[in-house]
Tab-separated table of C-alpha atoms in Angstrom:
chain	number	residue	atom	x	y	z
A	1	ASN	CA	5.164	-56.882	-4.448
A	2	PRO	CA	6.814	-58.064	-7.668
A	3	PRO	CA	9.126	-55.658	-9.448
A	4	VAL	CA	7.576	-53.407	-12.052
A	5	VAL	CA	8.833	-54.249	-15.518
A	6	VAL	CA	8.628	-51.489	-18.089
A	7	VAL	CA	8.439	-52.841	-21.621
A	8	GLU	CA	8.550	-50.864	-24.836
A	9	GLU	CA	5.475	-51.224	-27.019
A	10	ASN	CA	7.531	-52.776	-29.794
A	11	ALA	CA	9.548	-55.018	-27.509
A	12	ARG	CA	10.219	-58.448	-28.922
A	13	LYS	CA	8.594	-61.358	-27.163
A	14	VAL	CA	10.713	-64.063	-25.581
A	15	ASN	CA	10.236	-67.521	-27.098
A	16	VAL	CA	9.869	-70.040	-24.244
A	17	ASN	CA	11.179	-72.809	-26.503
A	18	LYS	CA	14.484	-71.017	-27.075
A	19	ALA	CA	15.007	-68.678	-24.125
A	20	SER	CA	17.668	-69.109	-21.484
A	21	MET	CA	16.917	-68.635	-17.799
A	22	LYS	CA	18.501	-65.188	-18.000
A	23	GLU	CA	16.305	-64.151	-20.923
A	24	LEU	CA	13.197	-65.274	-19.055
A	25	MET	CA	14.307	-63.459	-15.924
A	26	ASP	CA	15.022	-60.327	-17.965
A	27	VAL	CA	11.284	-60.000	-18.721
A	28	GLY	CA	10.516	-60.257	-15.009
A	29	LEU	CA	10.032	-63.944	-14.211
A	30	ASN	CA	11.557	-65.035	-10.939
A	31	LYS	CA	14.426	-67.519	-10.904
A	32	ARG	CA	12.269	-70.496	-9.901
A	33	SER	CA	9.716	-69.946	-12.686
A	34	ALA	CA	12.419	-69.403	-15.297
A	35	GLN	CA	14.272	-72.504	-14.141
A	36	ASN	CA	11.086	-74.592	-14.275
A	37	ILE	CA	10.343	-73.453	-17.839
A	38	VAL	CA	13.842	-74.348	-19.051
A	39	SER	CA	14.093	-77.634	-17.101
A	40	HIS	CA	10.704	-78.864	-18.295
A	41	ARG	CA	11.576	-77.977	-21.893
A	42	LYS	CA	14.890	-79.850	-21.726
A	43	LYS	CA	13.248	-82.918	-20.199
A	44	ASN	CA	10.014	-83.011	-22.237
A	45	GLY	CA	10.668	-81.069	-25.431
A	46	ASN	CA	9.233	-77.841	-26.731
A	47	TYR	CA	5.975	-76.306	-25.596
A	48	SER	CA	3.205	-76.474	-28.192
A	49	LYS	CA	1.245	-73.530	-26.791
A	50	LEU	CA	1.818	-70.848	-24.196
A	51	GLU	CA	-0.933	-72.274	-21.982
A	52	ASP	CA	1.284	-75.353	-21.425
A	53	LEU	CA	3.178	-73.210	-18.920
A	54	LEU	CA	0.147	-73.333	-16.622
A	55	ASN	CA	0.951	-77.002	-15.956
A	56	LEU	CA	4.310	-76.089	-14.435
A	57	GLU	CA	4.914	-75.720	-10.747
A	58	HIS	CA	5.278	-72.043	-9.784
A	59	PHE	CA	3.673	-70.725	-12.980
A	60	GLY	CA	-0.012	-70.113	-12.520
A	61	ASN	CA	-2.696	-67.764	-13.762
A	62	THR	CA	-1.105	-64.801	-12.011
A	63	CYS	CA	2.198	-65.333	-13.836
A	64	MET	CA	0.368	-65.800	-17.119
A	65	LYS	CA	-1.567	-62.562	-16.635
A	66	ARG	CA	1.573	-60.685	-15.634
A	67	TYR	CA	4.036	-62.059	-18.200
A	68	GLY	CA	2.064	-63.877	-20.904
A	69	HIS	CA	2.090	-60.859	-23.221
A	70	LEU	CA	5.913	-60.937	-23.107
A	71	LEU	CA	6.205	-64.618	-24.019
A	72	GLU	CA	5.573	-66.669	-27.143
A	73	VAL	CA	5.920	-70.221	-28.426
């Protein structure tokens, strides 16, 4: 089972166009997903919408449901 991440109600969202791997992992993403987000951004430019993450390897609907509320573009 994935680790349980407790987030304050007023916690700031992590911007996937600016976040480092560490920042993405701090909200609960695993290393591979965080690395894919950063690598894709560096190679292809910024994401235009959060749903763009669904096109990445190792970031599917389950990740979006689990972490999407913690992320922003």
